[in-house]
mmCIF file of C-alpha atoms in Angstrom:
data_model
loop_
_atom_site.group_PDB
_atom_site.id
_atom_site.type_symbol
_atom_site.label_atom_id
_atom_site.label_comp_id
_atom_site.label_asym_id
_atom_site.label_seq_id
_atom_site.Cartn_x
_atom_site.Cartn_y
_atom_site.Cartn_z
ATOM 1 C CA ILE T 1 71.638 85.337 91.489
ATOM 2 C CA LEU T 2 75.417 85.351 91.928
ATOM 3 C CA ASN T 3 77.106 83.241 94.588
ATOM 4 C CA VAL T 4 79.577 85.500 96.403
ATOM 5 C CA GLU T 5 81.523 84.011 99.292
ATOM 6 C CA GLN T 6 83.804 85.512 101.909
ATOM 7 C CA SER T 7 86.268 83.966 104.309
ATOM 8 C CA PRO T 8 86.918 83.837 107.118
ATOM 9 C CA GLN T 9 83.585 84.712 108.700
ATOM 10 C CA SER T 10 85.317 86.383 111.636
ATOM 11 C CA LEU T 11 88.814 87.338 112.615
ATOM 12 C CA HIS T 12 90.454 88.613 115.797
ATOM 13 C CA VAL T 13 93.874 90.227 115.507
ATOM 14 C CA GLN T 14 96.146 92.152 117.819
ATOM 15 C CA GLU T 15 96.713 95.843 117.255
ATOM 16 C CA GLY T 16 99.634 96.283 114.890
ATOM 17 C CA ASP T 17 99.176 92.937 113.137
ATOM 18 C CA SER T 18 98.556 92.827 109.421
ATOM 19 C CA THR T 19 95.689 90.731 108.121
ATOM 20 C CA ASN T 20 93.881 89.771 104.965
ATOM 21 C CA PHE T 21 90.647 88.122 103.905
ATOM 22 C CA THR T 22 89.092 86.787 100.750
ATOM 23 C CA CYS T 23 86.088 87.360 98.535
ATOM 24 C CA SER T 24 85.228 84.743 95.902
ATOM 25 C CA PHE T 25 82.819 85.360 93.034
ATOM 26 C CA PRO T 26 81.843 83.738 89.724
ATOM 27 C CA SER T 27 84.487 84.586 87.125
ATOM 28 C CA SER T 28 82.054 84.269 84.234
ATOM 29 C CA ASN T 29 80.031 87.370 83.348
ATOM 30 C CA PHE T 30 82.105 89.463 85.728
ATOM 31 C CA TYR T 31 81.536 93.206 85.705
ATOM 32 C CA ALA T 32 82.940 94.660 88.919
ATOM 33 C CA LEU T 33 83.749 93.943 92.536
ATOM 34 C CA HIS T 34 82.837 96.344 95.330
ATOM 35 C CA TRP T 35 84.245 96.342 98.876
ATOM 36 C CA TYR T 36 82.337 97.997 101.725
ATOM 37 C CA ARG T 37 83.187 98.559 105.385
ATOM 38 C CA TRP T 38 80.371 98.411 107.929
ATOM 39 C CA GLU T 39 81.129 99.675 111.411
ATOM 40 C CA THR T 40 78.710 98.860 114.203
ATOM 41 C CA ALA T 41 75.764 101.278 114.410
ATOM 42 C CA LYS T 42 76.878 103.083 111.257
ATOM 43 C CA SER T 43 76.101 102.855 107.553
ATOM 44 C CA PRO T 44 78.149 100.605 105.276
ATOM 45 C CA GLU T 45 80.625 102.719 103.303
ATOM 46 C CA ALA T 46 82.326 101.984 100.012
ATOM 47 C CA LEU T 47 86.037 101.232 100.148
ATOM 48 C CA PHE T 48 86.937 100.163 96.620
ATOM 49 C CA VAL T 49 85.384 99.458 93.262
ATOM 50 C CA MET T 50 87.488 97.219 91.032
ATOM 51 C CA THR T 51 86.985 95.972 87.513
ATOM 52 C CA LEU T 52 90.244 94.980 85.813
ATOM 53 C CA ASN T 53 92.127 91.734 86.307
ATOM 54 C CA GLY T 54 95.275 92.452 88.299
ATOM 55 C CA ASP T 55 93.848 95.708 89.610
ATOM 56 C CA GLU T 56 95.191 96.896 92.943
ATOM 57 C CA LYS T 57 93.655 99.712 94.960
ATOM 58 C CA LYS T 58 94.917 101.355 98.123
ATOM 59 C CA LYS T 59 93.437 103.652 100.740
ATOM 60 C CA GLY T 60 95.798 104.374 103.619
ATOM 61 C CA ARG T 61 96.646 101.070 105.287
ATOM 62 C CA ILE T 62 93.990 99.148 103.388
ATOM 63 C CA SER T 63 94.534 97.684 99.953
ATOM 64 C CA ALA T 64 92.742 95.252 97.677
ATOM 65 C CA THR T 65 93.671 93.094 94.712
ATOM 66 C CA LEU T 66 91.516 91.507 92.051
ATOM 67 C CA ASN T 67 91.848 88.302 90.025
ATOM 68 C CA THR T 68 88.923 88.075 87.630
ATOM 69 C CA LYS T 69 90.171 84.945 85.872
ATOM 70 C CA GLU T 70 90.054 82.825 89.000
ATOM 71 C CA GLY T 71 87.296 84.809 90.673
ATOM 72 C CA TYR T 72 88.737 86.219 93.879
ATOM 73 C CA SER T 73 89.718 89.449 95.570
ATOM 74 C CA TYR T 74 91.894 89.944 98.641
ATOM 75 C CA LEU T 75 91.563 92.767 101.124
ATOM 76 C CA TYR T 76 94.696 93.573 103.135
ATOM 77 C CA ILE T 77 95.002 95.698 106.247
ATOM 78 C CA LYS T 78 98.526 96.653 107.276
ATOM 79 C CA GLY T 79 99.208 97.393 110.932
ATOM 80 C CA SER T 80 95.611 96.922 112.127
ATOM 81 C CA GLN T 81 94.207 99.538 114.499
ATOM 82 C CA PRO T 82 91.155 99.274 116.780
ATOM 83 C CA GLU T 83 89.281 101.667 114.475
ATOM 84 C CA ASP T 84 89.594 99.063 111.706
ATOM 85 C CA SER T 85 87.179 96.848 113.645
ATOM 86 C CA ALA T 86 84.195 96.404 111.351
ATOM 87 C CA THR T 87 82.490 93.970 109.010
ATOM 88 C CA TYR T 88 83.973 94.004 105.526
ATOM 89 C CA LEU T 89 81.545 93.128 102.755
ATOM 90 C CA CYS T 90 82.197 92.450 99.106
ATOM 91 C CA ALA T 91 79.575 92.568 96.368
ATOM 92 C CA SER T 92 79.447 91.740 92.693
ATOM 93 C CA PRO T 93 76.899 93.510 90.507
ATOM 94 C CA THR T 94 75.054 92.403 87.416
ATOM 95 C CA GLY T 95 73.361 95.397 85.912
ATOM 96 C CA ASN T 96 71.783 97.252 88.797
ATOM 97 C CA GLN T 97 71.572 94.215 91.061
ATOM 98 C CA PHE T 98 74.228 93.663 93.710
ATOM 99 C CA TYR T 99 74.982 90.312 95.338
ATOM 100 C CA PHE T 100 76.836 90.387 98.611
ATOM 101 C CA GLY T 101 78.975 87.944 100.530
ATOM 102 C CA THR T 102 78.309 87.213 104.198
ATOM 103 C CA GLY T 103 81.134 89.524 105.247
ATOM 104 C CA THR T 104 84.235 89.143 107.381
ATOM 105 C CA SER T 105 83.894 90.530 110.899
ATOM 106 C CA LEU T 106 87.241 91.944 112.026
ATOM 107 C CA THR T 107 87.996 92.710 115.659
ATOM 108 C CA VAL T 108 91.281 94.443 116.447
ATOM 109 C CA ILE T 109 92.305 93.925 120.064
ATOM 110 C CA PRO T 110 94.212 96.846 121.628
ATOM 111 C CA ASP I 1 75.444 115.424 106.781
ATOM 112 C CA ALA I 2 73.298 112.341 106.501
ATOM 113 C CA MET I 3 72.714 111.434 102.875
ATOM 114 C CA VAL I 4 70.599 108.297 103.225
ATOM 115 C CA ILE I 5 68.258 108.341 106.193
ATOM 116 C CA GLN I 6 66.251 105.436 107.486
ATOM 117 C CA ASN I 7 63.426 105.666 109.979
ATOM 118 C CA PRO I 8 62.953 104.293 112.462
ATOM 119 C CA ARG I 9 66.328 102.839 113.486
ATOM 120 C CA TYR I 10 64.557 100.217 115.593
ATOM 121 C CA GLN I 11 61.077 98.900 114.985
ATOM 122 C CA VAL I 12 59.166 96.431 117.108
ATOM 123 C CA THR I 13 55.974 94.952 115.739
ATOM 124 C CA GLN I 14 53.653 92.112 116.559
ATOM 125 C CA PHE I 15 53.237 88.989 114.532
ATOM 126 C CA GLY I 16 50.904 89.780 111.654
ATOM 127 C CA LYS I 17 50.746 93.544 112.280
ATOM 128 C CA PRO I 18 51.666 95.548 109.155
ATOM 129 C CA VAL I 19 54.762 97.690 109.369
ATOM 130 C CA THR I 20 56.304 100.331 107.117
ATOM 131 C CA LEU I 21 59.965 101.245 107.000
ATOM 132 C CA SER I 22 61.062 104.454 105.329
ATOM 133 C CA CYS I 23 64.145 105.628 103.508
ATOM 134 C CA SER I 24 64.982 109.084 102.220
ATOM 135 C CA GLN I 25 67.982 110.444 100.349
ATOM 136 C CA THR I 26 69.495 113.830 99.595
ATOM 137 C CA LEU I 27 71.787 112.549 96.828
ATOM 138 C CA ASN I 28 69.220 112.684 94.016
ATOM 139 C CA HIS I 29 70.253 109.192 92.963
ATOM 140 C CA ASN I 30 67.928 107.452 90.566
ATOM 141 C CA VAL I 31 68.450 103.921 91.880
ATOM 142 C CA MET I 32 67.217 102.850 95.314
ATOM 143 C CA TYR I 33 67.533 99.429 96.939
ATOM 144 C CA TRP I 34 66.089 97.484 99.837
ATOM 145 C CA TYR I 35 68.124 94.694 101.413
ATOM 146 C CA GLN I 36 67.297 92.276 104.194
ATOM 147 C CA GLN I 37 70.112 91.034 106.372
ATOM 148 C CA LYS I 38 69.710 88.301 108.946
ATOM 149 C CA SER I 39 72.376 87.509 111.492
ATOM 150 C CA SER I 40 75.602 86.141 109.950
ATOM 151 C CA GLN I 41 74.049 86.137 106.496
ATOM 152 C CA ALA I 42 74.731 88.199 103.404
ATOM 153 C CA PRO I 43 72.546 91.241 102.748
ATOM 154 C CA LYS I 44 69.836 89.911 100.452
ATOM 155 C CA LEU I 45 68.449 92.138 97.727
ATOM 156 C CA LEU I 46 64.658 92.366 97.987
ATOM 157 C CA PHE I 47 63.972 94.853 95.203
ATOM 158 C CA HIS I 48 65.258 97.981 93.568
ATOM 159 C CA TYR I 49 63.925 100.969 91.681
ATOM 160 C CA TYR I 50 65.569 102.483 88.648
ATOM 161 C CA ASP I 51 63.774 105.815 88.570
ATOM 162 C CA LYS I 52 60.126 104.717 88.789
ATOM 163 C CA ASP I 53 60.758 101.261 87.351
ATOM 164 C CA PHE I 54 60.273 98.641 90.042
ATOM 165 C CA ASN I 55 62.387 95.471 89.941
ATOM 166 C CA ASN I 56 61.438 92.626 92.222
ATOM 167 C CA GLU I 57 63.848 89.790 92.968
ATOM 168 C CA ALA I 58 62.285 86.453 92.043
ATOM 169 C CA ASP I 59 62.549 85.059 95.566
ATOM 170 C CA THR I 60 61.219 88.107 97.437
ATOM 171 C CA PRO I 61 58.085 87.014 99.300
ATOM 172 C CA ASP I 62 54.759 88.594 98.313
ATOM 173 C CA ASN I 63 54.498 89.761 101.908
ATOM 174 C CA PHE I 64 57.028 92.468 101.037
ATOM 175 C CA GLN I 65 55.938 95.457 99.004
ATOM 176 C CA SER I 66 57.586 98.735 98.157
ATOM 177 C CA ARG I 67 56.597 102.227 97.119
ATOM 178 C CA ARG I 68 58.647 105.065 95.691
ATOM 179 C CA PRO I 69 56.437 108.162 95.502
ATOM 180 C CA ASN I 70 59.279 110.418 94.361
ATOM 181 C CA THR I 71 63.048 110.415 93.824
ATOM 182 C CA SER I 72 63.831 111.113 97.476
ATOM 183 C CA PHE I 73 61.657 108.599 99.301
ATOM 184 C CA CYS I 74 61.228 104.854 99.255
ATOM 185 C CA PHE I 75 59.130 102.691 101.581
ATOM 186 C CA LEU I 76 59.194 99.037 102.497
ATOM 187 C CA ASP I 77 55.843 97.608 103.566
ATOM 188 C CA ILE I 78 55.663 94.250 105.302
ATOM 189 C CA ARG I 79 52.021 93.286 105.161
ATOM 190 C CA SER I 80 51.942 90.482 107.719
ATOM 191 C CA PRO I 81 55.268 90.167 109.496
ATOM 192 C CA GLY I 82 56.272 86.731 110.640
ATOM 193 C CA LEU I 83 58.956 85.763 113.122
ATOM 194 C CA GLY I 84 61.225 84.960 110.189
ATOM 195 C CA ASP I 85 61.083 88.565 108.999
ATOM 196 C CA ALA I 86 63.033 89.828 111.998
ATOM 197 C CA ALA I 87 66.184 91.262 110.472
ATOM 198 C CA MET I 88 68.158 94.376 109.652
ATOM 199 C CA TYR I 89 66.700 96.210 106.657
ATOM 200 C CA LEU I 90 69.124 98.323 104.690
ATOM 201 C CA CYS I 91 68.261 101.000 102.166
ATOM 202 C CA ALA I 92 70.849 102.070 99.602
ATOM 203 C CA THR I 93 71.028 104.480 96.699
ATOM 204 C CA ARG I 94 73.198 104.629 93.631
ATOM 205 C CA ARG I 95 73.648 106.831 90.654
ATOM 206 C CA GLY I 96 72.614 104.580 87.808
ATOM 207 C CA GLY I 97 74.477 104.084 84.582
ATOM 208 C CA GLY I 98 77.333 101.722 85.332
ATOM 209 C CA VAL I 99 78.725 99.060 87.613
ATOM 210 C CA LEU I 100 81.480 101.391 88.822
ATOM 211 C CA ASN I 101 79.053 103.555 90.753
ATOM 212 C CA GLU I 102 79.119 102.697 94.435
ATOM 213 C CA GLN I 103 76.113 102.317 96.673
ATOM 214 C CA PHE I 104 75.382 104.711 99.529
ATOM 215 C CA PHE I 105 73.698 103.093 102.486
ATOM 216 C CA GLY I 106 71.512 104.219 105.317
ATOM 217 C CA PRO I 107 72.230 102.965 108.845
ATOM 218 C CA GLY I 108 69.498 100.349 108.643
ATOM 219 C CA THR I 109 66.298 99.582 110.546
ATOM 220 C CA ARG I 110 66.419 96.690 113.003
ATOM 221 C CA LEU I 111 63.031 94.963 112.938
ATOM 222 C CA THR I 112 61.886 92.808 115.838
ATOM 223 C CA VAL I 113 58.727 90.708 115.517
ATOM 224 C CA LEU I 114 57.069 89.596 118.748
#
């Protein structure tokens, strides 16, 4: 079992603010890091899959970075919008097993 | 179009009364997962199937069983639900073969135990 941690647990930001949160994972035996977004009453959806140290991925206003040597990934949201309100989960797999963090619940206040 | 479907979305059962949750997929993925998520906690992997091969997590209680009769369907059976089993149950699928393949989730079943 991998110990994956996320912080903060919850976050409230004003519309237009930029924000970021953290996922920490064991740096030994690292294979990949997945980010998912889970909106209320919907299915979690994949945002990014990252494997290489220094990797940076971007989708619209959302981007993520990866540091496999120190075992963390940052998720950034630029100019937050109310539709960004969701829980953001990260997960690290070993083989076919995925181990998730507790998630960061983001609320964007209009 | 829904790709991973879970039924029911909400399930209420009584303490000790067996309950079955179902998951179906149209993606033809060979890996299927069941997760349990309690409030403010991480989704916890209960078990997964790689094709017909069943893989149980070491700390999954014996009270939880699973069946996968074919590629499309997977069931979670809780033989004697306790109050501590109230949670969101998520089903996910994945095309096997590498850690780069993302999971596709259903919307979950919220289980209440009275």
